[in-house]
CSV table of C-alpha atoms in Angstrom, one decimal:
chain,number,residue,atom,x,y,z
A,1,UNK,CA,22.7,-8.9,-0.4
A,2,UNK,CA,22.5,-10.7,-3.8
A,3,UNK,CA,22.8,-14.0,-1.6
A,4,UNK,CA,20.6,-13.3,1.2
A,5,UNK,CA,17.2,-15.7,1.4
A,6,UNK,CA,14.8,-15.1,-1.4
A,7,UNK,CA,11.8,-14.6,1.0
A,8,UNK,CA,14.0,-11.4,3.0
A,9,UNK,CA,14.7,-9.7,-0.6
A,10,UNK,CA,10.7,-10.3,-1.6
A,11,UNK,CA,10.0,-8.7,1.4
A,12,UNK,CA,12.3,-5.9,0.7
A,13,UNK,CA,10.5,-5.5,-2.2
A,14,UNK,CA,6.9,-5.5,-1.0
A,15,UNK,CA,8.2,-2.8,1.6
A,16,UNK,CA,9.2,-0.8,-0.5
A,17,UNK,CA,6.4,-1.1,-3.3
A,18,UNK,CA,4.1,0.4,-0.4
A,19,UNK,CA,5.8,3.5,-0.9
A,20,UNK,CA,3.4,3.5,-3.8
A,21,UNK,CA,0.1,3.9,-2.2
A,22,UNK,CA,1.9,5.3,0.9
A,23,UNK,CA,2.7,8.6,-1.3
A,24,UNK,CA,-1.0,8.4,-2.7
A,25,UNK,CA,-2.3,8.5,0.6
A,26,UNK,CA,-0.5,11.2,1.5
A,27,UNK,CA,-1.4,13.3,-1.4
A,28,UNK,CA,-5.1,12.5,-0.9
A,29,UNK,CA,-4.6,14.1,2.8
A,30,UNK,CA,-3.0,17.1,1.2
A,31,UNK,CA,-5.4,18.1,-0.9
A,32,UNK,CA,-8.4,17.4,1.2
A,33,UNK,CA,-6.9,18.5,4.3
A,34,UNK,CA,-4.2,20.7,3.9
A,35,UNK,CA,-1.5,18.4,5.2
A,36,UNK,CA,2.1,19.6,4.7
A,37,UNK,CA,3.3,17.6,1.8
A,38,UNK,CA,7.1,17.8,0.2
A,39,UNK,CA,7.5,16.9,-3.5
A,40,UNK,CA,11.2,17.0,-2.6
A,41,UNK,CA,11.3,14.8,0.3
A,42,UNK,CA,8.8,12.3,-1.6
A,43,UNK,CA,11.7,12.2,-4.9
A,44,UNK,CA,14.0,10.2,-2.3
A,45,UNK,CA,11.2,7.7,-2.3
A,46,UNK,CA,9.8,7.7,-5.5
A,47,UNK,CA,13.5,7.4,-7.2
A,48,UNK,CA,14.3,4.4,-5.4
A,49,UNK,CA,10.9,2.9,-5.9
A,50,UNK,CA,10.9,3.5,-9.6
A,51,UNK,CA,14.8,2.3,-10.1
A,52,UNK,CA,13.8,-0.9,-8.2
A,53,UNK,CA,10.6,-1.9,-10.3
A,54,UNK,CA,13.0,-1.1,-13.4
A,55,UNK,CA,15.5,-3.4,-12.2
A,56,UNK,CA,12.9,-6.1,-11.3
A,57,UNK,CA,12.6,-7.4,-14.9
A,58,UNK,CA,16.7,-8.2,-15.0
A,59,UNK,CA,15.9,-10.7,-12.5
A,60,UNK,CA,14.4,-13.3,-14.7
A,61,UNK,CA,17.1,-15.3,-14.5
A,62,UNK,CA,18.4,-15.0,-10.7
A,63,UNK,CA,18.6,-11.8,-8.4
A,64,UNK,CA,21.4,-9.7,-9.6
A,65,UNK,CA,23.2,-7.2,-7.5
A,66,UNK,CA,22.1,-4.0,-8.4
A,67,UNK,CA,18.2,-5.2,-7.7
A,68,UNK,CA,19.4,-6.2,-4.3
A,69,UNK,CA,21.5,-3.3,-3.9
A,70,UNK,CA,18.9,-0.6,-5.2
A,71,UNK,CA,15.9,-2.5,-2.8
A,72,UNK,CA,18.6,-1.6,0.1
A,73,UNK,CA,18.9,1.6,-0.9
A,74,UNK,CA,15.4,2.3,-1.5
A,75,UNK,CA,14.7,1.3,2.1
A,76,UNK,CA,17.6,3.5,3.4
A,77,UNK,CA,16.1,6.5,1.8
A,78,UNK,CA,12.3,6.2,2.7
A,79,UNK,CA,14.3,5.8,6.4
A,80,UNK,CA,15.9,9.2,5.2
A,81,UNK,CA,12.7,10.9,4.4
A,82,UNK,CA,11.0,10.0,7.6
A,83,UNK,CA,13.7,11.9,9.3
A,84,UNK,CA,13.5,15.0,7.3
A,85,UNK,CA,10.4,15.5,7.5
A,86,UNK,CA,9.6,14.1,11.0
A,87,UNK,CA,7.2,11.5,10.2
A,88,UNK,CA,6.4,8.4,8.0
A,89,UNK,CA,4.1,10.0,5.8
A,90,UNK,CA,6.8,9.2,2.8
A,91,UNK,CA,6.9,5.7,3.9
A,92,UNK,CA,3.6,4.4,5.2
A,93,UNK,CA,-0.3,5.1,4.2
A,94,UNK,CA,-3.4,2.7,4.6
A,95,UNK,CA,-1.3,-0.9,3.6
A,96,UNK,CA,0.8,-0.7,6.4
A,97,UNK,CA,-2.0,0.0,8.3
A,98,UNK,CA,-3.2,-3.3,7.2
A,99,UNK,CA,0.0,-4.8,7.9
A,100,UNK,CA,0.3,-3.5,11.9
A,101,UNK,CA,-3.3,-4.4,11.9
A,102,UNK,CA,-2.7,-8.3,10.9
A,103,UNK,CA,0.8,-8.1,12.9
A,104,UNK,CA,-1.1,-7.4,15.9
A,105,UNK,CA,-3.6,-9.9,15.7
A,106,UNK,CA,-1.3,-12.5,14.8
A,107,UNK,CA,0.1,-11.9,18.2
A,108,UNK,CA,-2.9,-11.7,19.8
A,109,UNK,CA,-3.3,-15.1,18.8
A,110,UNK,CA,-0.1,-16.4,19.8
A,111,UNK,CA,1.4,-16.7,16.5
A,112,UNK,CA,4.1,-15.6,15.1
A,113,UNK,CA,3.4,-12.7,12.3
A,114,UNK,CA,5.1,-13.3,8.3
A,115,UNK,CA,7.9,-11.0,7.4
A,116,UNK,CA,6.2,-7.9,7.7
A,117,UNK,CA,7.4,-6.4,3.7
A,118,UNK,CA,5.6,-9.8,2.8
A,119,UNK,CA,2.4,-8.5,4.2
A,120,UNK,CA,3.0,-5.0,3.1
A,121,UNK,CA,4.0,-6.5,-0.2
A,122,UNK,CA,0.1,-8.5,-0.4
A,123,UNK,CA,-1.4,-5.3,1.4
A,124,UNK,CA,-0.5,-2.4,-1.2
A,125,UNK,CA,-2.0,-5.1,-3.5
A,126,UNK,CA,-5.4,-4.7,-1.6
A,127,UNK,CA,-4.9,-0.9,-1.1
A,128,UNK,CA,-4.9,-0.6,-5.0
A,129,UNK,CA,-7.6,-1.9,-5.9
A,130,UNK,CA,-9.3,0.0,-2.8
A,131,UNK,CA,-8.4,3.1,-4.9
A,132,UNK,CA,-10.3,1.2,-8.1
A,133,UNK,CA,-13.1,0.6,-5.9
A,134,UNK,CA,-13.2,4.5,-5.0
A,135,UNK,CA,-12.6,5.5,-8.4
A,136,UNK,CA,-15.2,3.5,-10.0
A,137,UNK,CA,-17.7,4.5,-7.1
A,138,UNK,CA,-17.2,8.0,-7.7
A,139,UNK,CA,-17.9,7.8,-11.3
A,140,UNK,CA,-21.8,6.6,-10.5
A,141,UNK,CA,-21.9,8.5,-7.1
A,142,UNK,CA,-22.3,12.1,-6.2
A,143,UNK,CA,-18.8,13.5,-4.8
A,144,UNK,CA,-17.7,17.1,-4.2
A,145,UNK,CA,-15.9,18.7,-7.0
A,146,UNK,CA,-12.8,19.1,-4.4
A,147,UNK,CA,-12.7,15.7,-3.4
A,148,UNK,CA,-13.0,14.6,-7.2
A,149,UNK,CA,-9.6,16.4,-8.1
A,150,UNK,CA,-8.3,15.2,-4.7
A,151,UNK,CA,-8.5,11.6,-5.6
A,152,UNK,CA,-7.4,12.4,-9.6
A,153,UNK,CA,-4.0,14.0,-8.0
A,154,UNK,CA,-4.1,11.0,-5.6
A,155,UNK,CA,-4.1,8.1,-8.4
A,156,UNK,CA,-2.1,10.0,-10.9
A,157,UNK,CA,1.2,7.8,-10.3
A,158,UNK,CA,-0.1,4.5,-9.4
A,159,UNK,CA,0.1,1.7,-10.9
A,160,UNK,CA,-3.4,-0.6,-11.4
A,161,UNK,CA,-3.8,-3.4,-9.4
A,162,UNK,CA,-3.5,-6.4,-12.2
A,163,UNK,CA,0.4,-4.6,-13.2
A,164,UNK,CA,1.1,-4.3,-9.3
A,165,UNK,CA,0.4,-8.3,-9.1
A,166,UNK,CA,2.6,-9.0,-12.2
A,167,UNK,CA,5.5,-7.3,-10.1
A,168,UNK,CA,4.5,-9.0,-7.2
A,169,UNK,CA,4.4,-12.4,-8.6
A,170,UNK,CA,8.2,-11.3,-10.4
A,171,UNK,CA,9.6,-10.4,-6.8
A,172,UNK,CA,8.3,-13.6,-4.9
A,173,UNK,CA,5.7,-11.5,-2.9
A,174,UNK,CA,2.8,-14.1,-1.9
A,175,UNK,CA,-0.7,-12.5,-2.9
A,176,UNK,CA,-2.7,-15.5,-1.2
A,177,UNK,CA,-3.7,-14.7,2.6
A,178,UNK,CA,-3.6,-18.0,3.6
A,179,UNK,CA,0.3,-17.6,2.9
A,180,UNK,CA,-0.2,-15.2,6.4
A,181,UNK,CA,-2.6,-17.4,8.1
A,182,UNK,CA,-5.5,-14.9,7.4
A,183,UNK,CA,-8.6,-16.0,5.9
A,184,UNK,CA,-11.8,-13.8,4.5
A,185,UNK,CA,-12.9,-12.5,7.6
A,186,UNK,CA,-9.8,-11.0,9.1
A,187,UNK,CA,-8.8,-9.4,5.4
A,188,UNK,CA,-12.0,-7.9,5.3
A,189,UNK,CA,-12.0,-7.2,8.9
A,190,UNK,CA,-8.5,-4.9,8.4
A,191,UNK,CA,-10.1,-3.0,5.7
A,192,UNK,CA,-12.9,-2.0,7.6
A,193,UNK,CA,-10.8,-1.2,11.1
A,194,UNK,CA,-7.5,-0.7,10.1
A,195,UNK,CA,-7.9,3.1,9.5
A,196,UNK,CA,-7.9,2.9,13.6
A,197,UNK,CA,-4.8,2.1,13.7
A,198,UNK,CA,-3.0,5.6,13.7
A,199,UNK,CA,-4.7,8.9,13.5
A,200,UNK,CA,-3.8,9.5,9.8
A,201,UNK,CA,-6.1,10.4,6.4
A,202,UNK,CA,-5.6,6.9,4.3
A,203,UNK,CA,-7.9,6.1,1.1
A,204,UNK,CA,-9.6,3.9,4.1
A,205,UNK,CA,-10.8,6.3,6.2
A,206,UNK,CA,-11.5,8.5,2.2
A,207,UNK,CA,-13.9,5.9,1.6
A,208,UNK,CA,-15.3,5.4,5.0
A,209,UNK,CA,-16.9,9.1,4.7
A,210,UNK,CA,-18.4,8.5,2.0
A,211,UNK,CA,-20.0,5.6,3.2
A,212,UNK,CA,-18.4,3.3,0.4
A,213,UNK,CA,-15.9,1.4,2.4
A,214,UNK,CA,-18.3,-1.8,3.9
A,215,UNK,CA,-19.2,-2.1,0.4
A,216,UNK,CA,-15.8,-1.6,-1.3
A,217,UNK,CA,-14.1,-4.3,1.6
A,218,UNK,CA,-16.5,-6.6,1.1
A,219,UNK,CA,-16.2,-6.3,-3.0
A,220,UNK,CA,-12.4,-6.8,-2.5
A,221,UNK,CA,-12.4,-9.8,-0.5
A,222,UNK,CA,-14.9,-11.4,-2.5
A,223,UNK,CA,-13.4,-10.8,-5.8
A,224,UNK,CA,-9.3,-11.5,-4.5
A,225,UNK,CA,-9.3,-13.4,-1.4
C-alpha cells in the first residue's frame, strides 16, 4: 500500500478527511431534526480519521507504512459503520454531495470524472468554510436559540478551513478546481444544488433555510476558487 501511486493514497486521504464534516452534518440533523445518531458507531470513524491525520506529519519524508496502512483501515471502518447502522450517515454529508454532483456532470459532459477521494478531498475543504460562512452569519443574523446550539454541537470537532488546507496540501489533495476541470460556475453551481442530490439534512440545505446559502456560495467561490 506504501507503494501504490501517490495520487490513489491522496485520494484515500481526502476520502476519508470527509468523514469530518460528514459527522458534522450528521450531528446538525440530530439536533435539529431528531435523526438517530450513534456516538459509538461514529468512534469507528472518528478513530481512524484522527490516527490518520496524526500519522500524516511522519510522511515528510516519503509515505511510510502505517499512514498507508491506517488510511486503509480508516476506509474499512467508515465501510463498517455504514453497515451497522444501515446507512452512510457516518461516512458521507454535504461534500460528497458535492462530489456525486461534479461526478455526474462530468459524465454528462463526456468526460471522465478525477478520482473521486480527490474531489471529496477539495470538497470537505469547501464544506468547511461553508460552516464559517454559517457561523459568522449567525453571529450578525437572527437564528433560533435551538438552531444556535445545533450548529455549536455541529462545529465542535472540526477543524477550520486554513488547518484542513495545510493537511491537504501534506497529503497531495489538489485544492485548485481546475485540477477537476471545474471552473467558478460549476463550484458555485454544486453548492447551491447539490443538497438535491439525496434527501438528507447537510449544512447546505442548514443554510439554504435560512436564506444564507446564494450568498454564502457565492462568498466561497469568490474568495477560493
Amino acid at each position: 500500500l506504501a507503494q501504490a501511486p501517490a495520487k490513489m493514497l491522496a485520494a484515500g486521504f481526502g476520502d476519508l478527511m470527509g468523514k469530518l464534516t460528514a459527522k458534522a452534518d450528521w450531528l446538525l440533523s440530530h439536533e435539529i431534526n431528531g435523526e438517530a445518531y450513534c456516538s459509538a458507531i461514529q468512534a469507528l470513524v472518528d478513530d481512524a480519521v484522527s490516527q490518520t491525520m496524526a500519522l500524516l506529519k511522519a510522511n515528510a519524508n516519503g509515505i511510510t507504512e502505517d499512514y498507508a496502512a491506517h488510511i486503509l483501515e480508516g476506509l474499512i471502518h467508515s465501510g463498517a459503520a455504514i453497515t451497522l447502522v444501515g446507512f452512510s450517515r457516518p461516512a458521507s454529508g454535504a461534500e460528497h454531495h458535492l462530489s456525486h454532483f461534479w461526478e455526474m456532470e462530468a459524465l454528462a459532459g463526456g468526460h471522465t470524472p478525477e478520482l473521486h477521494g480527490l474531489k471529496v478531498g477539495y470538497a470537505t475543504w469547501l464544506i468547511l468554510q461553508v460552516y464559517e460562512q454559517v457561523q459568522a452569519r449567525a453571529k450578525k443574523d437572527p437564528l433560533d436559540d435551538s438552531r444556535r446550539k445545533a450548529l455549536q454541537v455541529a462545529v465542535k470537532h472540526l477543524p477550520t478551513s486554513e488547518e484542513y488546507a495545510q493537511m491537504a496540501a501534506e497529503a497531495g489533495v489538489p485544492l485548485q478546481p481546475e485540477r477537476f476541470r471545474m471552473d467558478e460556475g460549476l463550484v458555485r453551481l454544486a453548492l447551491r444544488e447539490a443538497m438535491y442530490v439525496r434527501d438528507r439534512y447537510t449544512i447546505l440545505r442548514f443554510a439554504d433555510e435560512q436564506g444564507w446559502l446564494e450568498d454564502i456560495a457565492q462568498a466561497v467561490t469568490i474568495e477560493h476558487v
